[in-house]
CSV table of C-alpha atoms in Angstrom, one decimal:
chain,number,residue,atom,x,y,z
A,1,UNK,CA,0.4,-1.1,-4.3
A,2,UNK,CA,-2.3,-1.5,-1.7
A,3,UNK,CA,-4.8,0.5,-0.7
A,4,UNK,CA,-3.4,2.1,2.5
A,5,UNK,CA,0.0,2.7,1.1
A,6,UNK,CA,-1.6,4.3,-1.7
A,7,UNK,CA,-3.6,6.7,0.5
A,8,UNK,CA,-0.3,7.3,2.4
A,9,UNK,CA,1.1,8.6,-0.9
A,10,UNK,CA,-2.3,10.8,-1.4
A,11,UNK,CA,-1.7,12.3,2.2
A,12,UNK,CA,1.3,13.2,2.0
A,13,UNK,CA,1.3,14.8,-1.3
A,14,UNK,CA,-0.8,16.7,0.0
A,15,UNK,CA,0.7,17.8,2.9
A,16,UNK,CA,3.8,18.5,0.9
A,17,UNK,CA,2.0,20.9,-1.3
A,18,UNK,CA,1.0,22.6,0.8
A,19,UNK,CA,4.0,23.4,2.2
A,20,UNK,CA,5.2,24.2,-0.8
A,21,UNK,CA,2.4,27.1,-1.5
A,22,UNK,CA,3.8,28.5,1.7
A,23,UNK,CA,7.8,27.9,1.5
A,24,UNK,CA,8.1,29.8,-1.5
A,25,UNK,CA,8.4,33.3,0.3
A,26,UNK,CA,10.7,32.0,2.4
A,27,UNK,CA,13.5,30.3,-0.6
A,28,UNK,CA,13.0,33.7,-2.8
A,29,UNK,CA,14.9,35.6,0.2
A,30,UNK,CA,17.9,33.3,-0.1
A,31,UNK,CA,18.2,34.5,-3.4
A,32,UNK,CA,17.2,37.8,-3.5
A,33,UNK,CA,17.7,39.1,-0.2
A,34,UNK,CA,22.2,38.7,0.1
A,35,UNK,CA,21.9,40.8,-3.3
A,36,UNK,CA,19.3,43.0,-3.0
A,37,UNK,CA,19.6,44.3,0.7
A,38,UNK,CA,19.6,47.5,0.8
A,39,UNK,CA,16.9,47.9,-0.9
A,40,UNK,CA,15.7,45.8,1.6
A,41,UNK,CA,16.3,48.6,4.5
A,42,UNK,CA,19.2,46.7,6.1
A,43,UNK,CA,23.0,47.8,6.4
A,44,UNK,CA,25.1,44.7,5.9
A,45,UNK,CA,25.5,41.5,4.6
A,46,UNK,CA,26.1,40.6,8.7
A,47,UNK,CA,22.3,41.3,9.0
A,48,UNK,CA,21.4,39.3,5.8
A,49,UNK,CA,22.9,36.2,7.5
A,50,UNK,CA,21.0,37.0,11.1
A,51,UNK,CA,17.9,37.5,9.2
A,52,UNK,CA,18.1,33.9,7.3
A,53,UNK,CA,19.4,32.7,10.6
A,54,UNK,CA,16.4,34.1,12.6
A,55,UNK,CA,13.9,31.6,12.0
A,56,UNK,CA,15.3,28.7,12.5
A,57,UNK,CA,17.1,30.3,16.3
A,58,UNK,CA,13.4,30.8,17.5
A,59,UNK,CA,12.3,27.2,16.1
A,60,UNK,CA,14.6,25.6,18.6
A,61,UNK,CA,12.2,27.0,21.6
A,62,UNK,CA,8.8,26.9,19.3
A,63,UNK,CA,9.4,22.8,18.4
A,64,UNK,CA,8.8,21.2,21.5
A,65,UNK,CA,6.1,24.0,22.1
A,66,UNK,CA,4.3,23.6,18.7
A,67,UNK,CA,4.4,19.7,19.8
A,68,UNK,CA,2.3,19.9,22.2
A,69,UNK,CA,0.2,21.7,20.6
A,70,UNK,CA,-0.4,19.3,17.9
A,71,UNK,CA,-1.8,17.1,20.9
A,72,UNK,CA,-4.7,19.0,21.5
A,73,UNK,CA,-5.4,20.1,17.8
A,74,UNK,CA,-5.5,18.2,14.3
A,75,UNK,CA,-3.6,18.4,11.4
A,76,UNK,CA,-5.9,20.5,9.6
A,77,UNK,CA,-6.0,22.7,11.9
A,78,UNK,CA,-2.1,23.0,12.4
A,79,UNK,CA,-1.8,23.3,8.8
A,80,UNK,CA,-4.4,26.1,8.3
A,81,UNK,CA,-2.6,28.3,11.0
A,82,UNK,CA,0.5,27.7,9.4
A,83,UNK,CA,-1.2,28.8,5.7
A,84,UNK,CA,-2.3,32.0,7.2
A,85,UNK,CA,1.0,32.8,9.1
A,86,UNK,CA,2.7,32.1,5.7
A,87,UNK,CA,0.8,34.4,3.6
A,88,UNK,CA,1.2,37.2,6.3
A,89,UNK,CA,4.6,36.9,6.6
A,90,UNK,CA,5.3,36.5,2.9
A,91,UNK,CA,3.6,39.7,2.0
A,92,UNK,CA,5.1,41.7,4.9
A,93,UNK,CA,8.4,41.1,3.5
A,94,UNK,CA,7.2,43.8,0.7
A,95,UNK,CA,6.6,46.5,2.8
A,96,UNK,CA,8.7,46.2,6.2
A,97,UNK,CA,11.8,48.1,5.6
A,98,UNK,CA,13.7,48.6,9.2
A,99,UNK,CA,15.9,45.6,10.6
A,100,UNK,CA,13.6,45.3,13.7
A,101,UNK,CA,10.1,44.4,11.7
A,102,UNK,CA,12.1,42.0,9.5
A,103,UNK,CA,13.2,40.2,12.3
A,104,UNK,CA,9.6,39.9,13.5
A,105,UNK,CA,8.3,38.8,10.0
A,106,UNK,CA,11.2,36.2,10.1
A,107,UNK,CA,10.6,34.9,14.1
A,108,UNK,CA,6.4,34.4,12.5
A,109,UNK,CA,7.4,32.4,9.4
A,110,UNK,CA,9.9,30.3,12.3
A,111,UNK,CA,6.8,29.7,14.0
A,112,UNK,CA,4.8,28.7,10.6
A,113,UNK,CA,7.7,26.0,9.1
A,114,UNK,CA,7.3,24.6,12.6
A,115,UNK,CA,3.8,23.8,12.5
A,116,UNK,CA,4.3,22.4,8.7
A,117,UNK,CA,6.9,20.3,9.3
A,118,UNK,CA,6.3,18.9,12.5
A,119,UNK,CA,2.8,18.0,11.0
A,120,UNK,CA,4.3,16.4,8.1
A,121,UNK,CA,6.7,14.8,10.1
A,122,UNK,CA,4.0,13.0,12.8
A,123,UNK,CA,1.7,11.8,9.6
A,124,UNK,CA,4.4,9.7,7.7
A,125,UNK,CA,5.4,8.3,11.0
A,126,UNK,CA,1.6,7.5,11.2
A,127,UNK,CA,0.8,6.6,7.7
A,128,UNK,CA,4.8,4.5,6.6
A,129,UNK,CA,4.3,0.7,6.8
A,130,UNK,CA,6.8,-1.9,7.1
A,131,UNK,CA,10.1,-0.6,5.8
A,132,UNK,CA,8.4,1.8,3.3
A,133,UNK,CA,9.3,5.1,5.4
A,134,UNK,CA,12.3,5.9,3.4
A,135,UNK,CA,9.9,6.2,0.1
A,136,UNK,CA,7.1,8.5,1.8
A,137,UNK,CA,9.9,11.0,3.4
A,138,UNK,CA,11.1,10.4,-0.3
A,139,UNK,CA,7.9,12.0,-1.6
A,140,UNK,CA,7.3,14.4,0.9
A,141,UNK,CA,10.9,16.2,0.6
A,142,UNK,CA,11.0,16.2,-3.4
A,143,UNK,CA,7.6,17.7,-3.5
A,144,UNK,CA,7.4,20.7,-1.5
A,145,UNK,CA,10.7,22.0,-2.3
A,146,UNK,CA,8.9,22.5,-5.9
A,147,UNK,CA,7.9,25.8,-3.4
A,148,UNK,CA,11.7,26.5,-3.1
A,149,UNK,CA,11.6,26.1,-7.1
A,150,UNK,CA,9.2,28.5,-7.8
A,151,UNK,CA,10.3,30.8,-5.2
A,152,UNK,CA,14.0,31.0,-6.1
A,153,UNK,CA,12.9,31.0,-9.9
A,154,UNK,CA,11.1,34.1,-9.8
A,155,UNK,CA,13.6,35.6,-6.9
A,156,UNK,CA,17.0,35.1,-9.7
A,157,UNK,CA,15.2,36.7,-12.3
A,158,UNK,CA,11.8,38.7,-11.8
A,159,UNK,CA,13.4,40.8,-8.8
A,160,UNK,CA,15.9,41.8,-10.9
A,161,UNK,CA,13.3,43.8,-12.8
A,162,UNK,CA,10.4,44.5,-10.3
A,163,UNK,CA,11.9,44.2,-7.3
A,164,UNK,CA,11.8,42.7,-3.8
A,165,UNK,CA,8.7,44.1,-3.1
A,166,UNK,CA,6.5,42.8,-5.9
A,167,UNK,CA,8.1,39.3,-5.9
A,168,UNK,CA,6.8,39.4,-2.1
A,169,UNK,CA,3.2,40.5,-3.0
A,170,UNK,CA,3.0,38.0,-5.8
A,171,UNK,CA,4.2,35.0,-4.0
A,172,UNK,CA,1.7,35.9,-1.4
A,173,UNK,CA,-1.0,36.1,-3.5
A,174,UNK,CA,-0.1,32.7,-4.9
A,175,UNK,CA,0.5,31.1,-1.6
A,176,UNK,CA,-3.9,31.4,-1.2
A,177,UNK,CA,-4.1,28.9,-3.3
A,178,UNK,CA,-3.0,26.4,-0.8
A,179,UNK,CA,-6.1,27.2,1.4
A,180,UNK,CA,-8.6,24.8,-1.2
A,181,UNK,CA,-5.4,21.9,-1.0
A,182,UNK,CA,-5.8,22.4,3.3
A,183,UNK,CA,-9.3,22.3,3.6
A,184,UNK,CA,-10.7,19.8,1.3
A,185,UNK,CA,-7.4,17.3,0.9
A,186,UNK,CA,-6.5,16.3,4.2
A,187,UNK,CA,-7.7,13.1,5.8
A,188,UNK,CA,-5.5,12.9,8.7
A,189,UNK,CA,-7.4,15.1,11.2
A,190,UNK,CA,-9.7,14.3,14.1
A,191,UNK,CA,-10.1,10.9,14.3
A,192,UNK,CA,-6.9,10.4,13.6
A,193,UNK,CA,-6.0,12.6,15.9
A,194,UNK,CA,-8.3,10.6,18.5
A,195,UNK,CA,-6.4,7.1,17.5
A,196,UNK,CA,-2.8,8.6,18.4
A,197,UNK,CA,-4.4,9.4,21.7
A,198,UNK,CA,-5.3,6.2,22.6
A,199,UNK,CA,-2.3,4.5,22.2
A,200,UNK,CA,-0.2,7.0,24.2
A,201,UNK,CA,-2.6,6.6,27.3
A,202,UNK,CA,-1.8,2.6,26.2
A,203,UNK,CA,1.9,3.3,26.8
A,204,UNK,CA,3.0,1.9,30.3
A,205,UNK,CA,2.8,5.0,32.9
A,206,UNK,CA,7.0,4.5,33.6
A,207,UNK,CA,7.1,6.7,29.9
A,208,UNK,CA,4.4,9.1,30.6
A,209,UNK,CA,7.3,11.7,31.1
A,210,UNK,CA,7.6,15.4,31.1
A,211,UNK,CA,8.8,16.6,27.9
A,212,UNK,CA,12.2,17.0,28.8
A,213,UNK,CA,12.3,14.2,30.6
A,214,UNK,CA,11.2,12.2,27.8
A,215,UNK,CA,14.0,13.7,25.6
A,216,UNK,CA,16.6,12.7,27.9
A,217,UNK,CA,15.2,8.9,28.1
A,218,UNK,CA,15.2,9.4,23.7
A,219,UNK,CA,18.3,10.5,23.7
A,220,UNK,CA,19.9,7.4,25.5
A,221,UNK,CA,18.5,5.3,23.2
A,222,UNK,CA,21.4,3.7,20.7
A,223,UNK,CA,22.2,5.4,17.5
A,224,UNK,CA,19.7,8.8,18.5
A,225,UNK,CA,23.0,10.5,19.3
A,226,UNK,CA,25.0,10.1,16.2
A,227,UNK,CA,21.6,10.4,14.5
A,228,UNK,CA,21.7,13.9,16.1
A,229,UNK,CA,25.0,14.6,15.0
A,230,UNK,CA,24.4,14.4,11.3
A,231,UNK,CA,21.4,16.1,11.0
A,232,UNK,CA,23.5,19.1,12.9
A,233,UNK,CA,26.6,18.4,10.4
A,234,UNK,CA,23.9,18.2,7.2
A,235,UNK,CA,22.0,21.0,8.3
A,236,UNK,CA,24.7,23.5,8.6
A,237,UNK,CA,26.5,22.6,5.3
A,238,UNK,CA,23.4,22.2,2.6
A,239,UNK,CA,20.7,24.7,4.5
A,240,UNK,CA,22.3,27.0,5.8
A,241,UNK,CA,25.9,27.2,4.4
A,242,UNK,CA,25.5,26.3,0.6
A,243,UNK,CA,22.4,27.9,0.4
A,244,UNK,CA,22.5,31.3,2.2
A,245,UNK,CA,26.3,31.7,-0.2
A,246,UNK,CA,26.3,30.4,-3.2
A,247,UNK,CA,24.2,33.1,-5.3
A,248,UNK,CA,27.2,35.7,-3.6
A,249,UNK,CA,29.5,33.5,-4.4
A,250,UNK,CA,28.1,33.4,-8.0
A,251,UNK,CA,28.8,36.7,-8.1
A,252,UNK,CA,32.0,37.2,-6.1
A,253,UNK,CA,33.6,34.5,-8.9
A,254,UNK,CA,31.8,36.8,-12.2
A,255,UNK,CA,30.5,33.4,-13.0
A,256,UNK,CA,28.5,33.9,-16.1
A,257,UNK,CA,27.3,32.3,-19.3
A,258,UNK,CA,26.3,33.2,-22.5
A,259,UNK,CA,23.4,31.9,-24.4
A,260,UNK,CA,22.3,32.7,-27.6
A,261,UNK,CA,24.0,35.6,-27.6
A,262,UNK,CA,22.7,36.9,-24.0
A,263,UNK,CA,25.0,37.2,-20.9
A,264,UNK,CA,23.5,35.5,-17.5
A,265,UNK,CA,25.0,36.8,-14.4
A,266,UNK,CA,25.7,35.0,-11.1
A,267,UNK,CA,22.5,35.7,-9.7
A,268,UNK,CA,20.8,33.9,-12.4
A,269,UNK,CA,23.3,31.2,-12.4
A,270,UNK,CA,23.0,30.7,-8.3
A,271,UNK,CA,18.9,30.9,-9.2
A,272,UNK,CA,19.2,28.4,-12.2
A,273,UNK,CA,21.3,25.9,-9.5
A,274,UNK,CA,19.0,26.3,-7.1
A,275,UNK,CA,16.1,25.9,-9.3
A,276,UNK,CA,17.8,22.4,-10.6
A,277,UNK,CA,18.0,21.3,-7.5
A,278,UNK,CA,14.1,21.6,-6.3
A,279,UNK,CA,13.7,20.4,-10.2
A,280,UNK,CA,14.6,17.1,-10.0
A,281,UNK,CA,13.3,16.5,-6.0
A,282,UNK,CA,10.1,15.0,-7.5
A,283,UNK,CA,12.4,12.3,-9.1
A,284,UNK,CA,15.4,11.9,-7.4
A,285,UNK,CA,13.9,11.8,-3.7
A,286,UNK,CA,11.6,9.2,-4.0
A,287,UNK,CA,14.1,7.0,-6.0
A,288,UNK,CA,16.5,7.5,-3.3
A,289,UNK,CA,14.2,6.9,-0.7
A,290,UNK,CA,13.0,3.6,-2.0
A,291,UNK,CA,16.5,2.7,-2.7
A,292,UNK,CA,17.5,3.3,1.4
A,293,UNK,CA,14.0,1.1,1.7
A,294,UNK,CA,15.3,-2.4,-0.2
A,295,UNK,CA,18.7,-1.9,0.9
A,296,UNK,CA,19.6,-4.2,4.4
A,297,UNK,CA,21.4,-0.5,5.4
A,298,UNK,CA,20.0,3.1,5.2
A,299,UNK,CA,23.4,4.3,6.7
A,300,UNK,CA,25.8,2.4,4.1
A,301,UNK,CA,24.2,4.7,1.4
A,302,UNK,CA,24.4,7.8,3.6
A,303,UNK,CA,28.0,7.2,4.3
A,304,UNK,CA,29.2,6.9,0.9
A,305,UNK,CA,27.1,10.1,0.0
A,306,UNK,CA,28.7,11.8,2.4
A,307,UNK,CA,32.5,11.0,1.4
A,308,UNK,CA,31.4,12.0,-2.0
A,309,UNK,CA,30.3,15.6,-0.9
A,310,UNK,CA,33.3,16.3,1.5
A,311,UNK,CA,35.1,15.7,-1.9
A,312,UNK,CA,33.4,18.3,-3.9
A,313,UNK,CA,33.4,20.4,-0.9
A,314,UNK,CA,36.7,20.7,-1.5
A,315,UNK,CA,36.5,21.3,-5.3
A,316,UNK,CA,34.0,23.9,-5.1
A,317,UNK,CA,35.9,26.8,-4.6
A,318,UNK,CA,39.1,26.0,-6.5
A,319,UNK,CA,39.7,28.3,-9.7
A,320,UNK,CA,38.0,26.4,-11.9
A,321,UNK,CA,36.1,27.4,-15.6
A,322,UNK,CA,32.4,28.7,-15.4
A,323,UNK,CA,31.5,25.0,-17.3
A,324,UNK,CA,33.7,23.2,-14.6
A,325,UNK,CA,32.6,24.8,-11.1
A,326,UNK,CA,28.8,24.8,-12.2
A,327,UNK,CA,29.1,21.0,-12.7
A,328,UNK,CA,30.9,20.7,-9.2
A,329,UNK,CA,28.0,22.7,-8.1
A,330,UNK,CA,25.4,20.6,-9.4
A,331,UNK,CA,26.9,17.4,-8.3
A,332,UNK,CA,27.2,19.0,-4.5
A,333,UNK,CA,23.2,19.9,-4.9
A,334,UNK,CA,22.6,16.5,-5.8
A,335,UNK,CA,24.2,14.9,-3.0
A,336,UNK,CA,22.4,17.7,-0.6
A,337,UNK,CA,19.0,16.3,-2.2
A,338,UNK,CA,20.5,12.3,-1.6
A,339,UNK,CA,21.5,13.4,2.2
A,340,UNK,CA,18.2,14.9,3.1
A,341,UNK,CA,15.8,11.7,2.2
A,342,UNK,CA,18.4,9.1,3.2
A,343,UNK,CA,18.6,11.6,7.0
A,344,UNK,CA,14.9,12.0,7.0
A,345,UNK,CA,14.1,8.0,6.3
A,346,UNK,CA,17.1,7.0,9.2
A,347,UNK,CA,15.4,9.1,11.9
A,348,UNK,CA,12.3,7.3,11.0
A,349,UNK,CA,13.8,3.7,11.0
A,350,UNK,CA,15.5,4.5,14.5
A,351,UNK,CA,12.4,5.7,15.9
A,352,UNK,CA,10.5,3.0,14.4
A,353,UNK,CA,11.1,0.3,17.4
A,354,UNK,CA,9.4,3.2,19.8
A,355,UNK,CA,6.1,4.2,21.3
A,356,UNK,CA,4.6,6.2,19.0
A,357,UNK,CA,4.9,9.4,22.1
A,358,UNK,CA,8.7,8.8,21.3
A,359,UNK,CA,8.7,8.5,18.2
A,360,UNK,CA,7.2,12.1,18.3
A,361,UNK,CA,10.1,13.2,20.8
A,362,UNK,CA,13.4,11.7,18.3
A,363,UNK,CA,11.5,13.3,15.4
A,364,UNK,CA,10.9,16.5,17.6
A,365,UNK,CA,14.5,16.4,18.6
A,366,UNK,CA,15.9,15.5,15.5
A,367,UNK,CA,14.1,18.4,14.0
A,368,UNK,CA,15.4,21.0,16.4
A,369,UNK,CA,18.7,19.6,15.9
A,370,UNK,CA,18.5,20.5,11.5
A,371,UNK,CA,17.0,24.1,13.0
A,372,UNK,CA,20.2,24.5,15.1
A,373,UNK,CA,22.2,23.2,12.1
A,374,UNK,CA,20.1,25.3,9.6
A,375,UNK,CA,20.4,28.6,11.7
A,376,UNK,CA,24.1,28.4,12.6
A,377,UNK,CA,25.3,28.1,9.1
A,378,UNK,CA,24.4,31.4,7.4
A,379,UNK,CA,25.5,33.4,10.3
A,380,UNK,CA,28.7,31.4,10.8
A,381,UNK,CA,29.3,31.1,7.3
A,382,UNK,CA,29.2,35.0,6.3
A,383,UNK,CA,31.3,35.9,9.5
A,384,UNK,CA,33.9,33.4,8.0
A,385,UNK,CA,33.4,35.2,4.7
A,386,UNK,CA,34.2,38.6,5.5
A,387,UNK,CA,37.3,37.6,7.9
A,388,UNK,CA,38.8,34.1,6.1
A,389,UNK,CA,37.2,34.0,2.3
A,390,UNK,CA,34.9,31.9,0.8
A,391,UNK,CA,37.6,29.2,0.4
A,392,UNK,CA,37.7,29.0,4.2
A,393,UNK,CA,33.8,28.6,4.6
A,394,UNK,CA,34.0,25.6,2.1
A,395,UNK,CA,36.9,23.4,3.1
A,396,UNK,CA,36.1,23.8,6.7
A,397,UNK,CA,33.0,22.1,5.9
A,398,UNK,CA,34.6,19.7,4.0
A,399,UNK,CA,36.8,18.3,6.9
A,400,UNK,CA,33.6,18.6,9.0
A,401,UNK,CA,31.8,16.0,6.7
A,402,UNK,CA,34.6,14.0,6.3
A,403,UNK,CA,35.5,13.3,10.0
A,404,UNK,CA,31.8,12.1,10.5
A,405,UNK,CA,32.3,10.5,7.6
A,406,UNK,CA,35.1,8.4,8.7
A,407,UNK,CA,33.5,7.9,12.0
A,408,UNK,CA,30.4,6.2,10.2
A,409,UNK,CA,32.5,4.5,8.1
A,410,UNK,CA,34.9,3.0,11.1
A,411,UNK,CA,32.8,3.0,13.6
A,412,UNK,CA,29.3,1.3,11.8
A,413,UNK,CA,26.6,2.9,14.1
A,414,UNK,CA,23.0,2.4,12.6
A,415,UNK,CA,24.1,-0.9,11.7
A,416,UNK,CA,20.8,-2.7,11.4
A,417,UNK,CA,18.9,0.1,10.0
């Protein structure tokens, strides 16, 4: 491994922990939050699905905002606001207790994941080499869900017995930690920052656009649509769907085990699955993504992983054992970690024949498009719960992935990437 690409690993392992320090407010609530509500101050499980819905609805106006902001600002410095909004947010959540404040807490944190992300995002596109983008998203998206980890970990089992209030308050005491990572870690900052800048005022002036202008020209260009459809379709079924339901879901079925002798509810179970999940991210990413690197199509791999999970979609919420539905469960989670590298890495191999400006504006519009995705899902999903059933939520998803999946499969877009 040469140098460079082994300082783009550095960089963005850093930049992915510390977005982990600060996610890990944010996962414990999809855990604790649909079971612990009213202690929470809210009146139904409606406004538990607004509430994880929230931030990502006022991400969709913030994105394009936040950048161009990242224009005039470096990386650190995006990154440090986005620490401090984190660890504000994180520790309101333990003492707001009215519907109205937690839909403030939930609009800041919006406005903190858009700074980290979009960050993250513009570095790799920065730092990935010649067909190596598919590892680096690899690394990035294994490694700070180990926030999500640690944060549904403690949210399945130490709420149970403190509370929502002290897992808040610890989690935000933790999330300081990142500030040392931020301020002594990152290399990508000013002059960086000054490089970027020259070659947009290289581009030609025909694609010195307004931003919405320059979305439109993005937009036309082949296979950003249909790149723009699945991150919509994966969005909505793996953040938003699966994840806002399944610890409900855990306990709507009386899933539970017993080991040695001690009975583990469907909070723990939903916590444990969850916590697998982020688990083997550090492993399973990276391996993925360097796979989708060597192979002569990143979209062949994504198809077949998406035929695979429209099938287990359909599994899931048959009446099957404990043992038999956990192990559907953990195979969908897998495919929901496969999905998100393999999506992240095509986005960057579309963009990769553009000026780096659009670059910025398919990754900017791709991200909005997994907000939209990610905020319509819990909402949509727990209206569908209380009026159809949780069998309804699932399939419906399932013939949603499978229709784009037969379109991929028929129709080959992405075919030299």
């Amino acid at each position: 491994m040469d140098k460079t690409m082994l300082r783009g690993k550095k960089e963005v392992l850093r930049i992915s922990w510390i977005t982990a320090l600060c996610l890990m407010g944010d996962s414990m609530l999809y855990i604790v939050l649909p079971l612990h509500w009213k202690e929470a101050g809210l009146d139904s499980l409606v406004q538990v699905g607004l509430l994880l819905s929230v931030n990502r609805l006022v991400r969709l106006p913030l994105n394009p905002v936040v950048s161009r902001i990242y224009r005039h600002i470096s990386l650190r410095q995006g990154m440090l606001a986005a620490v401090v909004l984190a660890i504000l947010t994180t520790a309101s959540y333990g003492f707001i207790h009215t519907f109205p404040l937690w839909v403030a807490a939930r609009c800041v944190w919006g406005l903190a994941w858009s700074f980290l992300r979009l960050g993250a995002y513009y570095a790799i596109l920065e730092l990935c080499g010649d067909r190596n983008e598919g590892r680096l998203f690899g690394l990035y998206n294994g490694h700070y869900r180990l926030g999500s980890l640690v944060g549904m970990l403690l949210g399945g089992t130490v709420a149970e017995v403190l509370g929502l209030r002290a897992v808040a308050w610890l989690l935000s005491a933790a999330a300081v930690c990142g500030v040392p990572f931020l301020l002594r870690g990152l290399r990508i900052d000013d002059a960086q920052k000054k490089s970027v800048r020259q070659a947009e005022s290289s581009v030609p002036i025909p694609q010195q656009r307004s931003g919405g202008a320059a979305f439109l020209t993005v937009l036309k260009t082949k296979d950003v649509p249909w790149l723009l459809a699945a991150a919509l379709g994966s969005a909505m079924i793996y953040e938003g769907m699966l994840t806002s339901t399944l610890s409900n879901y855990a306990e709507t079925r009386q899933a539970s085990i017993t080991v040695l002798g001690f009975t583990l509810g469907g909070a723990f179970i939903a916590g444990g699955l969850q916590a697998l999940r982020w688990g083997w991210g550090p492993f399973l990413s990276p391996f993925i993504g360097s796979l989708s690197d060597r192979q002569s199509s990143k979209a062949r791999l994504l198809t077949g992983t998406m035929g695979i999970a429209a099938a287990l979609l359909i599994l899931f919420p048959l009446p099957l054992p404990t043992w038999g539905w956990m192990a559907a469960a953990v195979a969908l989670l897998i495919t929901s970690t496969c999905t998100t590298t393999l999506m992240d890495a095509l986005a960057g191999s579309v963009s990769g024949t553009l000026s780096m400006r659009n670059r910025r504006t398919v990754m900017t519009a791709y991200s909005v498009t997994l907000d939209i995705g990610a905020a319509l899902g819990p909402a949509v999903s727990f209206w569908v719960v209380q009026h159809a059933g949780y069998s309804a939520v699932y399939w419906g998803a399932a013939v949603m992935w499978f229709g784009l999946c037969c379109y991929f499969f028929v129709a080959k877009p992405f075919a030299k990437q």
